[in-house]
Amino acid sequence: MKRQLAVLLWILSSTAALTAQKPLSVGGATAAPGQKASGWIEIPDAADPGTRIPVSVVHGARPGPVLALVAGTHGYEYTSILALQRLLPRLDPGRMSGSAILVHMACPPTFYGRRIYYGPDGKNLNRMYPGKADGTISERIAYAITKEVIDKATHLADMHCGDGNESLRPYSYWMVSGNEVVDAGSKEMALAFGLDHIVIDRQRPVDPAKSVYTATTAILRGKPAITTESGGMGLTDQASVAAQEAGAMSLLAHLKILDGVPSARATSPVWIDRSEVVRTPATGVWHPSVEKMQSVASGALLGRVTDPFGKTLHEARAPFAGGVLYVVATPPVSEGEPLAMIGHVSEAAPVR
Ligand SMILES: [Zn+2]
């Protein structure tokens, strides 16, 4: 009898341990189980001025995966910032098994400064990971997001669109790292998010100390992750914002944080098995001759870079036959910067 009581007590206490969630804190936002909270990740002044990153924590009443949704890594990419504003009131932590961390705006200085690509320190946040505690502002933001968001999540979606100068068709990146379990998880996330083109990227870094990108930082820490692209040109069109919002909801259902089916899941996506960003060798004035979604033959003219007087400095051509995933659609271009991204459509779905 005594032994039976001991067993019963053990079962009760272990069940309680399973269901009793601790509060979840990200920066200054702390949510008890079944609650949501918003606050800031403070980035103090250092070599250059600091900032504060707005975050929300939606902490499920029951345990489960923790999905980080990162918006505004590039501050002129508005669709994800608006999508997370719409998502927050829709999430009921009382009905969630697991949690969501919403980074509403990863790089406020680029948003409020209306900056394309680069922060006030001249650095691209999505090239700075895992960041530096004592670096310049982009490096300090990357460091804080690594520690406060990525380390606390089990899955991550870094939500982008074409930057303020980029005309882009929607697609996700499936980044293949060589870790089969993580790669399978990332692939399922790309399908669940629902954008109908998926770029297979096998060229990402493999050293966690030099992970460079937001999503790669998660992947190299054993957490499935994707990068999404929907919208561009500084627009806030309904279709592009809604695709980000629906994709995030679908991911939460896919991970079983929310009940229901992943409603946006792509059933027959177009897989891009080869892609290349075509860059300009010269600073100048860009005259594109293609549009997003257009099919191009190998060697087809993508556009011309001229000097300020109109003399051609460079003709950009398609490196192989494929489709235009994005094209820079405003005139200023600086040496080494993108002009367009071309993707080749795979004949078949990838085995892995
Ligand atoms: Zn971006």
Short mmCIF file of C-alpha atoms and ligand atoms in Angstrom, two decimals:
data_model
loop_
_atom_site.label_atom_id
_atom_site.label_comp_id
_atom_site.label_asym_id
_atom_site.label_seq_id
_atom_site.Cartn_x
_atom_site.Cartn_y
_atom_site.Cartn_z
CA MET A 1 0.00 0.00 0.00
CA LYS A 2 2.80 2.34 0.97
CA ARG A 3 4.59 1.51 -2.25
CA GLN A 4 1.44 2.13 -4.31
CA LEU A 5 1.07 5.52 -2.69
CA ALA A 6 4.68 6.36 -3.49
CA VAL A 7 4.14 5.40 -7.13
CA LEU A 8 0.97 7.48 -7.29
CA LEU A 9 2.78 10.48 -5.80
CA TRP A 10 5.60 10.02 -8.29
CA ILE A 11 3.17 9.95 -11.21
CA LEU A 12 1.39 13.06 -9.94
CA SER A 13 4.61 14.99 -9.42
CA SER A 14 6.08 14.05 -12.81
CA THR A 15 2.83 15.01 -14.56
CA ALA A 16 2.94 18.33 -12.76
CA ALA A 17 6.54 18.81 -13.88
CA LEU A 18 5.51 18.19 -17.48
CA THR A 19 2.62 20.61 -17.44
CA ALA A 20 4.08 23.29 -15.17
CA GLN A 21 5.75 25.69 -17.58
CA LYS A 22 8.11 28.34 -16.36
CA PRO A 23 7.68 31.95 -17.48
CA LEU A 24 9.38 32.80 -20.77
CA SER A 25 11.46 35.98 -20.96
CA VAL A 26 12.86 37.66 -24.05
CA GLY A 27 14.60 40.93 -23.27
CA GLY A 28 12.19 42.87 -21.05
CA ALA A 29 9.12 40.86 -22.10
CA THR A 30 8.20 38.11 -19.63
CA ALA A 31 5.08 35.98 -20.05
CA ALA A 32 3.74 33.42 -17.59
CA PRO A 33 2.29 30.22 -19.10
CA GLY A 34 -0.98 31.05 -20.85
CA GLN A 35 -0.06 34.75 -21.10
CA LYS A 36 1.39 37.14 -23.64
CA ALA A 37 3.67 40.10 -23.02
CA SER A 38 5.40 42.75 -25.10
CA GLY A 39 8.58 44.66 -24.33
CA TRP A 40 12.01 45.53 -25.61
CA ILE A 41 15.44 44.02 -26.06
CA GLU A 42 17.67 46.91 -25.05
CA ILE A 43 20.85 47.45 -27.07
CA PRO A 44 22.88 49.96 -25.04
CA ASP A 45 25.01 52.69 -26.57
CA ALA A 46 28.61 51.62 -27.20
CA ALA A 47 30.94 52.66 -30.03
CA ASP A 48 27.81 53.99 -31.75
CA PRO A 49 24.25 54.75 -30.53
CA GLY A 50 22.16 51.82 -29.29
CA THR A 51 18.52 50.98 -29.97
CA ARG A 52 15.73 48.83 -28.59
CA ILE A 53 14.05 45.97 -30.41
CA PRO A 54 10.29 45.48 -29.93
CA VAL A 55 9.37 41.87 -29.07
CA SER A 56 6.29 39.94 -27.99
CA VAL A 57 6.24 36.64 -26.15
CA VAL A 58 3.12 34.48 -26.53
CA HIS A 59 3.67 31.71 -24.01
CA GLY A 60 1.40 28.70 -24.37
CA ALA A 61 -0.43 27.24 -21.41
CA ARG A 62 1.04 23.85 -22.35
CA PRO A 63 4.66 23.02 -23.29
CA GLY A 64 5.76 22.55 -26.88
CA PRO A 65 8.04 24.02 -29.56
CA VAL A 66 9.06 27.69 -29.43
CA LEU A 67 8.80 29.38 -32.83
CA ALA A 68 10.71 32.62 -33.35
CA LEU A 69 9.27 34.88 -36.05
CA VAL A 70 11.72 37.62 -37.00
CA ALA A 71 10.46 40.63 -38.97
CA GLY A 72 12.31 43.66 -40.27
CA THR A 73 15.85 42.29 -40.37
CA HIS A 74 16.01 44.76 -43.25
CA GLY A 75 14.12 47.87 -42.15
CA TYR A 76 12.77 48.84 -45.59
CA GLU A 77 11.05 45.44 -45.85
CA TYR A 78 7.65 46.24 -44.41
CA THR A 79 5.45 43.24 -45.16
CA SER A 80 6.66 41.10 -42.25
CA ILE A 81 6.53 44.01 -39.79
CA LEU A 82 2.84 44.55 -40.65
CA ALA A 83 2.11 40.81 -40.69
CA LEU A 84 3.36 40.36 -37.11
CA GLN A 85 1.22 43.30 -35.95
CA ARG A 86 -1.78 41.46 -37.39
CA LEU A 87 -0.70 38.10 -35.98
CA LEU A 88 -0.25 39.16 -32.33
CA PRO A 89 -3.95 39.74 -31.46
CA ARG A 90 -4.89 36.47 -33.18
CA LEU A 91 -2.71 34.34 -30.89
CA ASP A 92 -4.42 32.98 -27.78
CA PRO A 93 -1.75 31.56 -25.44
CA GLY A 94 -4.45 29.75 -23.44
CA ARG A 95 -4.97 27.48 -26.47
CA MET A 96 -1.31 27.01 -27.39
CA SER A 97 0.99 24.03 -26.79
CA GLY A 98 4.30 25.81 -27.12
CA SER A 99 5.15 29.43 -27.66
CA ALA A 100 5.87 32.14 -30.18
CA ILE A 101 8.50 34.86 -29.97
CA LEU A 102 7.67 37.76 -32.27
CA VAL A 103 10.53 40.10 -33.14
CA HIS A 104 8.49 42.94 -34.60
CA MET A 105 11.40 44.91 -35.99
CA ALA A 106 14.91 43.46 -35.77
CA CYS A 107 16.70 46.63 -36.86
CA PRO A 108 14.82 49.81 -35.85
CA PRO A 109 17.59 52.18 -37.07
CA THR A 110 17.11 50.92 -40.65
CA PHE A 111 13.29 51.17 -40.39
CA TYR A 112 13.12 54.69 -38.99
CA GLY A 113 16.05 55.81 -41.13
CA ARG A 114 14.43 54.35 -44.30
CA ARG A 115 17.65 52.53 -45.10
CA ILE A 116 18.12 49.84 -47.75
CA TYR A 117 20.46 46.88 -47.01
CA TYR A 118 22.70 48.61 -44.46
CA GLY A 119 22.38 49.94 -40.91
CA PRO A 120 23.81 53.29 -39.82
CA ASP A 121 27.17 51.50 -39.38
CA GLY A 122 27.19 50.56 -43.09
CA LYS A 123 26.70 46.85 -42.25
CA ASN A 124 23.99 44.41 -43.38
CA LEU A 125 22.40 42.84 -40.26
CA ASN A 126 21.77 39.61 -42.17
CA ARG A 127 25.54 39.19 -42.69
CA MET A 128 26.63 39.87 -39.08
CA TYR A 129 25.60 36.70 -37.23
CA PRO A 130 26.18 35.47 -34.58
CA GLY A 131 27.21 39.04 -33.81
CA LYS A 132 29.51 40.70 -31.31
CA ALA A 133 28.65 42.00 -27.83
CA ASP A 134 31.06 44.93 -28.24
CA GLY A 135 30.70 45.55 -31.99
CA THR A 136 28.91 48.25 -33.95
CA ILE A 137 25.12 48.50 -33.86
CA SER A 138 24.38 45.77 -36.46
CA GLU A 139 26.80 43.39 -34.73
CA ARG A 140 25.31 44.13 -31.30
CA ILE A 141 21.77 43.54 -32.62
CA ALA A 142 22.85 40.20 -34.13
CA TYR A 143 24.45 39.22 -30.83
CA ALA A 144 21.33 40.12 -28.86
CA ILE A 145 19.01 38.24 -31.23
CA THR A 146 21.27 35.18 -31.08
CA LYS A 147 21.23 35.17 -27.27
CA GLU A 148 17.72 36.38 -26.53
CA VAL A 149 15.73 34.90 -29.41
CA ILE A 150 17.54 32.10 -31.26
CA ASP A 151 18.94 30.45 -28.11
CA LYS A 152 15.43 30.41 -26.58
CA ALA A 153 13.62 29.10 -29.68
CA THR A 154 13.35 25.61 -31.16
CA HIS A 155 12.42 26.82 -34.68
CA LEU A 156 12.84 30.11 -36.55
CA ALA A 157 11.45 31.95 -39.57
CA ASP A 158 13.35 35.05 -40.73
CA MET A 159 10.74 36.99 -42.68
CA HIS A 160 11.91 39.20 -45.52
CA CYS A 161 10.74 40.64 -48.82
CA GLY A 162 12.49 42.44 -51.62
CA ASP A 163 14.27 45.44 -50.13
CA GLY A 164 13.06 48.97 -50.97
CA ASN A 165 14.68 48.73 -54.40
CA GLU A 166 13.91 45.08 -55.20
CA SER A 167 10.95 43.83 -57.27
CA LEU A 168 10.50 40.27 -56.06
CA ARG A 169 8.30 37.23 -56.63
CA PRO A 170 7.45 35.30 -53.42
CA TYR A 171 9.70 32.41 -52.38
CA SER A 172 11.26 30.71 -49.36
CA TYR A 173 14.80 29.51 -48.83
CA TRP A 174 15.34 25.91 -47.74
CA MET A 175 18.91 25.93 -46.43
CA VAL A 176 20.56 22.51 -46.49
CA SER A 177 23.23 22.19 -43.80
CA GLY A 178 24.13 18.49 -43.90
CA ASN A 179 22.38 17.78 -40.57
CA GLU A 180 19.67 15.46 -41.88
CA VAL A 181 17.24 15.89 -38.99
CA VAL A 182 17.46 19.69 -39.01
CA ASP A 183 17.30 19.82 -42.82
CA ALA A 184 14.17 17.66 -42.88
CA GLY A 185 12.59 19.95 -40.29
CA SER A 186 13.51 23.07 -42.28
CA LYS A 187 12.10 21.58 -45.49
CA GLU A 188 8.77 20.85 -43.80
CA MET A 189 8.71 24.42 -42.48
CA ALA A 190 9.26 25.80 -46.01
CA LEU A 191 6.37 23.68 -47.27
CA ALA A 192 4.14 24.67 -44.35
CA PHE A 193 4.82 28.40 -44.81
CA GLY A 194 3.26 27.99 -48.21
CA LEU A 195 5.15 30.25 -50.65
CA ASP A 196 4.97 28.38 -53.95
CA HIS A 197 8.65 28.69 -54.97
CA ILE A 198 11.35 27.19 -52.73
CA VAL A 199 15.02 27.97 -53.34
CA ILE A 200 17.27 25.08 -52.29
CA ASP A 201 20.38 26.70 -50.84
CA ARG A 202 23.36 24.42 -50.22
CA GLN A 203 25.94 27.22 -50.07
CA ARG A 204 25.45 28.54 -46.55
CA PRO A 205 28.20 28.65 -43.88
CA VAL A 206 28.75 25.59 -41.64
CA ASP A 207 30.74 27.17 -38.79
CA PRO A 208 28.40 28.24 -35.94
CA ALA A 209 30.92 30.92 -34.96
CA LYS A 210 30.60 32.44 -38.45
CA SER A 211 26.97 31.71 -39.23
CA VAL A 212 26.51 35.08 -41.08
CA TYR A 213 22.72 34.82 -41.57
CA THR A 214 19.85 34.82 -39.04
CA ALA A 215 18.34 31.52 -40.21
CA THR A 216 21.74 29.82 -40.58
CA THR A 217 22.53 30.79 -36.96
CA ALA A 218 19.48 28.79 -35.84
CA ILE A 219 20.23 25.87 -38.17
CA LEU A 220 23.84 25.54 -36.97
CA ARG A 221 22.51 25.45 -33.40
CA GLY A 222 20.32 22.46 -34.29
CA LYS A 223 17.08 24.38 -34.86
CA PRO A 224 15.13 24.04 -38.13
CA ALA A 225 14.72 27.43 -39.81
CA ILE A 226 13.67 29.14 -43.03
CA THR A 227 13.93 32.54 -44.68
CA THR A 228 10.79 33.81 -46.37
CA GLU A 229 10.41 36.48 -49.07
CA SER A 230 7.05 38.06 -49.93
CA GLY A 231 6.67 41.61 -51.23
CA GLY A 232 9.17 44.35 -52.03
CA MET A 233 9.79 47.90 -53.30
CA GLY A 234 8.78 49.36 -49.93
CA LEU A 235 5.15 48.38 -50.60
CA THR A 236 2.60 47.14 -48.08
CA ASP A 237 0.22 45.45 -50.53
CA GLN A 238 -2.42 43.18 -49.07
CA ALA A 239 -1.34 40.04 -50.96
CA SER A 240 2.27 40.24 -49.77
CA VAL A 241 1.41 41.02 -46.13
CA ALA A 242 -1.32 38.37 -46.04
CA ALA A 243 1.06 35.71 -47.36
CA GLN A 244 3.48 36.41 -44.47
CA GLU A 245 0.65 36.35 -41.92
CA ALA A 246 -0.92 33.17 -43.32
CA GLY A 247 2.51 31.54 -43.52
CA ALA A 248 3.22 32.28 -39.86
CA MET A 249 -0.19 30.88 -38.76
CA SER A 250 0.39 27.82 -40.92
CA LEU A 251 3.82 27.26 -39.33
CA LEU A 252 2.29 27.42 -35.83
CA ALA A 253 -0.22 24.73 -36.86
CA HIS A 254 2.48 22.65 -38.55
CA LEU A 255 4.51 22.67 -35.30
CA LYS A 256 1.30 21.79 -33.39
CA ILE A 257 1.66 24.91 -31.26
CA LEU A 258 -1.84 25.73 -32.53
CA ASP A 259 -4.59 23.23 -33.24
CA GLY A 260 -5.69 22.69 -36.80
CA VAL A 261 -4.04 21.99 -40.11
CA PRO A 262 -1.28 24.11 -41.67
CA SER A 263 -3.69 25.93 -43.95
CA ALA A 264 -1.15 27.59 -46.25
CA ARG A 265 0.90 24.43 -46.93
CA ALA A 266 2.33 24.29 -50.47
CA THR A 267 1.10 21.14 -52.16
CA SER A 268 3.12 21.31 -55.39
CA PRO A 269 5.88 23.89 -54.97
CA VAL A 270 8.34 24.86 -57.66
CA TRP A 271 11.80 23.84 -56.45
CA ILE A 272 14.70 26.07 -57.49
CA ASP A 273 17.78 23.85 -57.56
CA ARG A 274 20.26 26.47 -58.73
CA SER A 275 20.22 30.18 -58.11
CA GLU A 276 22.59 33.07 -58.54
CA VAL A 277 22.60 36.71 -57.51
CA VAL A 278 23.94 38.70 -60.45
CA ARG A 279 25.99 41.65 -59.18
CA THR A 280 27.29 44.84 -60.73
CA PRO A 281 31.04 45.24 -61.22
CA ALA A 282 30.59 49.02 -61.47
CA THR A 283 28.84 51.82 -59.61
CA GLY A 284 26.35 53.55 -61.85
CA VAL A 285 22.81 53.95 -63.13
CA TRP A 286 20.86 50.70 -63.59
CA HIS A 287 18.46 50.19 -66.49
CA PRO A 288 16.72 46.82 -65.98
CA SER A 289 15.28 45.12 -69.04
CA VAL A 290 13.48 42.25 -67.26
CA GLU A 291 10.71 41.98 -64.69
CA LYS A 292 10.12 39.66 -61.74
CA MET A 293 8.75 36.21 -62.68
CA GLN A 294 9.97 36.58 -66.26
CA SER A 295 11.66 33.53 -67.85
CA VAL A 296 15.07 34.20 -69.35
CA ALA A 297 17.37 32.23 -71.66
CA SER A 298 21.00 31.67 -70.75
CA GLY A 299 22.91 34.84 -71.68
CA ALA A 300 19.77 36.97 -71.98
CA LEU A 301 20.23 40.67 -71.25
CA LEU A 302 19.00 41.53 -67.73
CA GLY A 303 19.84 45.22 -68.00
CA ARG A 304 22.61 47.78 -68.40
CA VAL A 305 24.64 49.82 -65.95
CA THR A 306 25.58 53.24 -67.34
CA ASP A 307 27.66 56.11 -66.09
CA PRO A 308 25.79 59.31 -65.16
CA PHE A 309 26.06 60.52 -68.78
CA GLY A 310 24.36 57.43 -70.22
CA LYS A 311 27.39 55.56 -71.53
CA THR A 312 27.13 51.80 -70.96
CA LEU A 313 29.60 50.50 -68.37
CA HIS A 314 28.26 46.94 -68.07
CA GLU A 315 25.69 44.62 -69.60
CA ALA A 316 24.27 42.14 -67.07
CA ARG A 317 23.29 38.76 -68.52
CA ALA A 318 21.56 35.64 -67.19
CA PRO A 319 24.19 33.09 -66.09
CA PHE A 320 21.85 30.22 -67.06
CA ALA A 321 18.28 29.73 -68.23
CA GLY A 322 15.72 30.30 -65.50
CA GLY A 323 13.28 32.73 -63.94
CA VAL A 324 13.76 36.17 -62.39
CA LEU A 325 13.22 35.79 -58.62
CA TYR A 326 13.94 39.46 -58.09
CA VAL A 327 15.33 42.38 -60.02
CA VAL A 328 16.56 45.72 -58.72
CA ALA A 329 14.00 48.18 -60.07
CA THR A 330 15.42 51.57 -59.08
CA PRO A 331 18.44 53.23 -60.75
CA PRO A 332 21.21 53.57 -58.12
CA VAL A 333 23.65 50.65 -57.92
CA SER A 334 27.06 50.43 -56.26
CA GLU A 335 29.91 48.10 -57.14
CA GLY A 336 29.35 44.59 -55.81
CA GLU A 337 25.64 45.05 -55.10
CA PRO A 338 22.86 42.84 -56.52
CA LEU A 339 21.13 43.56 -59.83
CA ALA A 340 18.92 40.47 -60.03
CA MET A 341 18.53 36.91 -58.81
CA ILE A 342 18.00 34.13 -61.31
CA GLY A 343 16.67 30.70 -60.34
CA HIS A 344 16.64 27.46 -62.30
CA VAL A 345 13.54 25.31 -61.89
CA SER A 346 14.26 21.73 -60.82
CA GLU A 347 12.88 18.89 -62.94
CA ALA A 348 11.78 17.04 -59.79
CA ALA A 349 11.26 17.52 -56.06
CA PRO A 350 14.47 17.05 -54.05
CA VAL A 351 14.96 13.70 -52.30
CA ARG A 352 16.64 15.56 -49.46
ZN ZN B 1 15.82 41.24 -46.51
#
